[in-house]
Tab-separated table of C-alpha atoms in Angstrom:
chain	number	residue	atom	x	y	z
A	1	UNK	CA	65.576	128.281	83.983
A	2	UNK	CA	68.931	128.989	85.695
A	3	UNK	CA	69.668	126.631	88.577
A	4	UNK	CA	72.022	129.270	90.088
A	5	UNK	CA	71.738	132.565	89.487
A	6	UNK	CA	73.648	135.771	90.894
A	7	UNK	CA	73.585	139.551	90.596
A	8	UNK	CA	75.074	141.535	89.283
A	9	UNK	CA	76.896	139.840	86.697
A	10	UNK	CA	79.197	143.119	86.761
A	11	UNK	CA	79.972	145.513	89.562
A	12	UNK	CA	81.999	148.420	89.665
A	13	UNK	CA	82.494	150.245	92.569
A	14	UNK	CA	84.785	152.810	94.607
A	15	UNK	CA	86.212	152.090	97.546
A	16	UNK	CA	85.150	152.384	100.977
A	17	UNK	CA	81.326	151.434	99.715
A	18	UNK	CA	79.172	149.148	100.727
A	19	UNK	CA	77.466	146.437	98.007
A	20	UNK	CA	75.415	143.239	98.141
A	21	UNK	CA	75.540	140.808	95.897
A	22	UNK	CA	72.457	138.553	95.637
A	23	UNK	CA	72.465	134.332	94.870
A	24	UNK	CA	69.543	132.090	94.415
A	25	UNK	CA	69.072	128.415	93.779
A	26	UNK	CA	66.118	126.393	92.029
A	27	UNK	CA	67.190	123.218	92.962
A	28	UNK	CA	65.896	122.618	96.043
A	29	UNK	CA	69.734	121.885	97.315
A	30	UNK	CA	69.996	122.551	100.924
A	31	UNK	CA	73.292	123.918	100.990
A	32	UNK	CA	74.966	127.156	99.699
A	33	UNK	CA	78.037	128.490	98.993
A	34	UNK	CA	80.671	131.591	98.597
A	35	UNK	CA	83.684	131.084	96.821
A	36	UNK	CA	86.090	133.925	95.673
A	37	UNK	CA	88.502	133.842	92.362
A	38	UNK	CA	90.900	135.377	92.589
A	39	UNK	CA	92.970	136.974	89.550
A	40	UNK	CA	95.119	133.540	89.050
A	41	UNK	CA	91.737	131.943	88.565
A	42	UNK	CA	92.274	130.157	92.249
A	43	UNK	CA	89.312	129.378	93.820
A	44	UNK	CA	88.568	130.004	97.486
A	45	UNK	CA	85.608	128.964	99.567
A	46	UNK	CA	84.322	131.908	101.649
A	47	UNK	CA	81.390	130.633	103.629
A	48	UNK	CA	79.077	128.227	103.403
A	49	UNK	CA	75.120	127.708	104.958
A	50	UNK	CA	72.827	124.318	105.200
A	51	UNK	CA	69.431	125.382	105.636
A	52	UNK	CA	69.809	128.646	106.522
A	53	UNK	CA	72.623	128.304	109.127
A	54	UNK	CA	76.294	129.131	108.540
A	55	UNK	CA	78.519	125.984	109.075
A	56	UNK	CA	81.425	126.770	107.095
A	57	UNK	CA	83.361	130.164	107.398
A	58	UNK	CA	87.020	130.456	106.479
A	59	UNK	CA	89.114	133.110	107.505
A	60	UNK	CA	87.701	136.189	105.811
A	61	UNK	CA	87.645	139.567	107.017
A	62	UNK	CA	84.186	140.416	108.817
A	63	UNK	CA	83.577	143.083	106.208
A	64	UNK	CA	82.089	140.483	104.580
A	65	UNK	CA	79.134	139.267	105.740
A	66	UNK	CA	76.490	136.462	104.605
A	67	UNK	CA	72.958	136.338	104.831
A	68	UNK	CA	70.341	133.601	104.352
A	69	UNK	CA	66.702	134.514	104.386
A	70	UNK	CA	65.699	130.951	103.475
A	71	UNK	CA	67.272	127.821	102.159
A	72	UNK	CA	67.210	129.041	98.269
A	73	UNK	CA	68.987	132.534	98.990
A	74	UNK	CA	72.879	133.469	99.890
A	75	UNK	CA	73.318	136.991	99.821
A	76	UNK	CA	77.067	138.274	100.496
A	77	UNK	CA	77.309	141.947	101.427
A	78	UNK	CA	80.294	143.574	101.676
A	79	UNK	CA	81.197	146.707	103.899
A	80	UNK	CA	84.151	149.154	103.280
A	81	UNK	CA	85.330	147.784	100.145
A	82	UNK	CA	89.128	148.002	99.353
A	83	UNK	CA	91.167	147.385	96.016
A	84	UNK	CA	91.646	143.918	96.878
A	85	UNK	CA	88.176	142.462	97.074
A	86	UNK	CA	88.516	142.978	93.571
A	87	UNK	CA	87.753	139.396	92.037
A	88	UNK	CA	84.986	137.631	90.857
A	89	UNK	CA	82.776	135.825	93.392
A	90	UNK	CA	80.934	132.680	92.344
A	91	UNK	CA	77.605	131.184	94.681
A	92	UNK	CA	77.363	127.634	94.151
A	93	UNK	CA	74.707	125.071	95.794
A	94	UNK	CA	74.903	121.273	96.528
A	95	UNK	CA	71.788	119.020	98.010
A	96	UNK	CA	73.935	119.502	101.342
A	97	UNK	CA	74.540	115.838	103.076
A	98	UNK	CA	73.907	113.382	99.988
A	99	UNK	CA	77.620	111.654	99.583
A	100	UNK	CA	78.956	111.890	95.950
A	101	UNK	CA	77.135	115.129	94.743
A	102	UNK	CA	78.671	118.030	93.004
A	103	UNK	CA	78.376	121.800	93.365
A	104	UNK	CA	76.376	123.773	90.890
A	105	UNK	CA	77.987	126.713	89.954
A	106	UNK	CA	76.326	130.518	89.071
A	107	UNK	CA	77.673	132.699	86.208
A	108	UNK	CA	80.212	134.500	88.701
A	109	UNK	CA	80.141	138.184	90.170
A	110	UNK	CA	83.020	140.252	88.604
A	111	UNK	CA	83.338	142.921	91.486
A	112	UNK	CA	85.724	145.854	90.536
A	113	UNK	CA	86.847	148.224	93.098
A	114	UNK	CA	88.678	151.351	92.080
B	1	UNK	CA	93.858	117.876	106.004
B	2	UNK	CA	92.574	118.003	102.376
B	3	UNK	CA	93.831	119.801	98.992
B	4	UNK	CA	93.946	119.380	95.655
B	5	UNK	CA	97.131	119.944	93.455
B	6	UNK	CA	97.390	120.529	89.709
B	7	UNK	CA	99.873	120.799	86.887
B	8	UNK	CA	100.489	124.792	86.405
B	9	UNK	CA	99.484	125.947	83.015
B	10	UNK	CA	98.737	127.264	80.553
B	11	UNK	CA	98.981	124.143	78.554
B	12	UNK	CA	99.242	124.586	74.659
B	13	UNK	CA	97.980	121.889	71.931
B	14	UNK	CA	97.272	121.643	68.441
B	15	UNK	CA	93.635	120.376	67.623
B	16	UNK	CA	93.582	116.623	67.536
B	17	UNK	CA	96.217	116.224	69.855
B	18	UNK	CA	96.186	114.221	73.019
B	19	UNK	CA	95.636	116.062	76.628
B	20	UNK	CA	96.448	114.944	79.889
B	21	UNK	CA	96.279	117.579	83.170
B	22	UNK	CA	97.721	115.598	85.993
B	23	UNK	CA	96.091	116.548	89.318
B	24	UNK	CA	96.784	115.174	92.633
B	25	UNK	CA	95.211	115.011	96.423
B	26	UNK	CA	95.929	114.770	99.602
B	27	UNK	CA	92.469	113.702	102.151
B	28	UNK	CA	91.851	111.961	105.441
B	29	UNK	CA	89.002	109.917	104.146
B	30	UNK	CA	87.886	108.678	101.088
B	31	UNK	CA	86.854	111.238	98.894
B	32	UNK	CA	84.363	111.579	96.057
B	33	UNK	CA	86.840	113.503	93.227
B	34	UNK	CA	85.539	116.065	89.970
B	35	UNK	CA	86.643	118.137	87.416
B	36	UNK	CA	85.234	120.985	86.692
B	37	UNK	CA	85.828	123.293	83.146
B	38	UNK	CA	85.620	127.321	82.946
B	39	UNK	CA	84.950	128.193	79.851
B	40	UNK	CA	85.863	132.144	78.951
B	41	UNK	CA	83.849	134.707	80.935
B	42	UNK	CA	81.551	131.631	82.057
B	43	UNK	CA	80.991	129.956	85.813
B	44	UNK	CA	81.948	126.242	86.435
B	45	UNK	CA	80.898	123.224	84.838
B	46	UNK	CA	81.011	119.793	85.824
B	47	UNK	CA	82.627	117.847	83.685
B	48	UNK	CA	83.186	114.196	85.633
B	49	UNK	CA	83.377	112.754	88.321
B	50	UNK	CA	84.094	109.458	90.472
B	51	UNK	CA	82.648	108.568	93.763
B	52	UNK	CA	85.215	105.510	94.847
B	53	UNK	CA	88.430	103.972	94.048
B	54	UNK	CA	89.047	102.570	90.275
B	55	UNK	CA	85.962	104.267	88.904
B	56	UNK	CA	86.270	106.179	86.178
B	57	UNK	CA	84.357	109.204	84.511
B	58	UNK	CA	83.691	110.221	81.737
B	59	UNK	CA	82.244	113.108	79.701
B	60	UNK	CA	82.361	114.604	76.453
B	61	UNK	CA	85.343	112.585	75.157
B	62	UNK	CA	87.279	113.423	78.204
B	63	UNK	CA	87.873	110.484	81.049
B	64	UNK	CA	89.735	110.645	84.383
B	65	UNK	CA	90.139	107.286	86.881
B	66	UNK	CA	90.341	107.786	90.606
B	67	UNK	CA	93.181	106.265	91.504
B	68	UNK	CA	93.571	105.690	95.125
B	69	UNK	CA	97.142	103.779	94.984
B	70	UNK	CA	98.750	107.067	93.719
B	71	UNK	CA	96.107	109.647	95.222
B	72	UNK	CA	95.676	110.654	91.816
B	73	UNK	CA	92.360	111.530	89.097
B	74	UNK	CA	94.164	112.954	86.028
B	75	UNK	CA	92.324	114.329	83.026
B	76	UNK	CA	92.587	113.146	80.026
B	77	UNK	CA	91.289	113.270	75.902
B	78	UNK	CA	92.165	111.596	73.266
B	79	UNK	CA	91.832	114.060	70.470
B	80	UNK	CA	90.958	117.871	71.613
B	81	UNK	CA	89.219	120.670	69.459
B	82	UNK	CA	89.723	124.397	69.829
B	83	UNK	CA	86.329	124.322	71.772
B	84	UNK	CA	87.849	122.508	74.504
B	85	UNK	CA	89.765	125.847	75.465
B	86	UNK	CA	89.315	126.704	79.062
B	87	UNK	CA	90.316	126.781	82.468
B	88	UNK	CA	90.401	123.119	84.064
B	89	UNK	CA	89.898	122.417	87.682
B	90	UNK	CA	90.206	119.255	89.732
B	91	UNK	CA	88.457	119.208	93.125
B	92	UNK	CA	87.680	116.679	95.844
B	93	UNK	CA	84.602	116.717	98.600
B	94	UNK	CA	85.549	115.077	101.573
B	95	UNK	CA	83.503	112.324	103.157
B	96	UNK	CA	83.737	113.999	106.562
B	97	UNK	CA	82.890	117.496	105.651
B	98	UNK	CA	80.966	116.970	102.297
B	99	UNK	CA	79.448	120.159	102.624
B	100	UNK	CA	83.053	121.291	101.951
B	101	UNK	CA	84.719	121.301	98.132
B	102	UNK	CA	88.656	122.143	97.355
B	103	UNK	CA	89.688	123.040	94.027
B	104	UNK	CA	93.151	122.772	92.416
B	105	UNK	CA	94.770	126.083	91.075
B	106	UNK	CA	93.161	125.273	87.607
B	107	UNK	CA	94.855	124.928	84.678
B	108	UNK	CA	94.454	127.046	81.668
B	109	UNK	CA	94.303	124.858	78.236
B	110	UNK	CA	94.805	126.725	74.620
B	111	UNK	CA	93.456	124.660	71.515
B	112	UNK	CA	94.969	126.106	68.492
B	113	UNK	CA	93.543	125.447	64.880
């Protein structure tokens, strides 16, 4: 079973549409995550939610938006899509507030906007 | 505040040889510190990780020590195989905002036969 798993693992798109991509987690972790990669392979976080509630969002333009039906779900739509969301987006999950714990990782989003 | 610096690749070896990727941080607290590995069309791994000062992980032949005097937790092997080619990243969590993770740039090693 995959701990973390995302769709689509591929999405091409034009611009100026609007697409979801979808993230769950069977680890019971409590907190989720949105980070973007960028071409250079730098990783950015986007957002992140504990339990359903959004405690970390970075400076990101509100065409993106987050949603979190329940604790093992992160959905990230994004509205109006330009060239440069063009990247691939990785959800990751961590049990939250437990000191020393790592992030688990899904396969990655490659979003292509053309 | 908190970030993560690493040596800019790509980093070239012949198999066998020995690998170090130097990676640095900056934090308020006292950080737990990882590396991560990105293998080709693939999401991240863990590789390590250390929770406190002077402890050292290890994984798969590779070992990094957190080293608190110089702020520092670099990678290295002893003897590295072509399957070891990937994209490296070191990243810290932050005791005071451990829902929070910063990665390094990565660094992208080649392994050739």
């Amino acid at each position: 079973d995959t701990a973390v798993s995302q769709t689509p693992k591929y999405l091409v798109t034009q611009m100026g549409n609007d697409k979801s991509i979808k993230c769950e987690q069977n680890l019971g972790h409590d907190t989720m995550y949105w980070y973007k990669q960028d071409s250079k392979k730098f990783l950015k976080i986007m957002f992140s939610y504990n339990n359903k509630e959004l405690i970390i969002n970075e400076t990101v333009p509100n065409r993106f938006s987050p949603k979190s039906p329940d604790k093992a779900h992160l959905n990230l739509h994004i509205n109006s899509l330009e060239l440069g969301d063009s990247a691939v987006y990785f959800c990751a999950s961590s049990p939250g507030v437990v000191l020393n714990t790592e992030a688990f990782f899904g396969q990655g989003t490659r979003l292509t906007v053309v | 505040g908190n970030s993560v610096t690493q040596m800019e690749g790509p980093v070239t070896l012949s198999e066998e040889a020995f690998l170090t990727i130097n990676c640095t941080y900056t934090a308020t607290g006292y950080p737990s510190l990882f590396w991560y590995v990105q293998y080709p069309g693939e999401g991240l791994q863990l590789l390590l990780k250390a929770t406190k000062a002077d402890d050292k992980g290890s994984n798969k032949g590779f070992e990094a020590t957190y080293r608190k005097e110089t702020t520092s937790f670099h990678l290295e092997k002893g003897s590295v195989q072509v399957s070891d080619s990937a994209v490296y990243f070191c990243a810290l969590s932050d005791e005071d905002n451990f829902n929070k993770f910063y990665f390094g740039s990565g660094t992208k090693l080649n392994v050739k036969p």
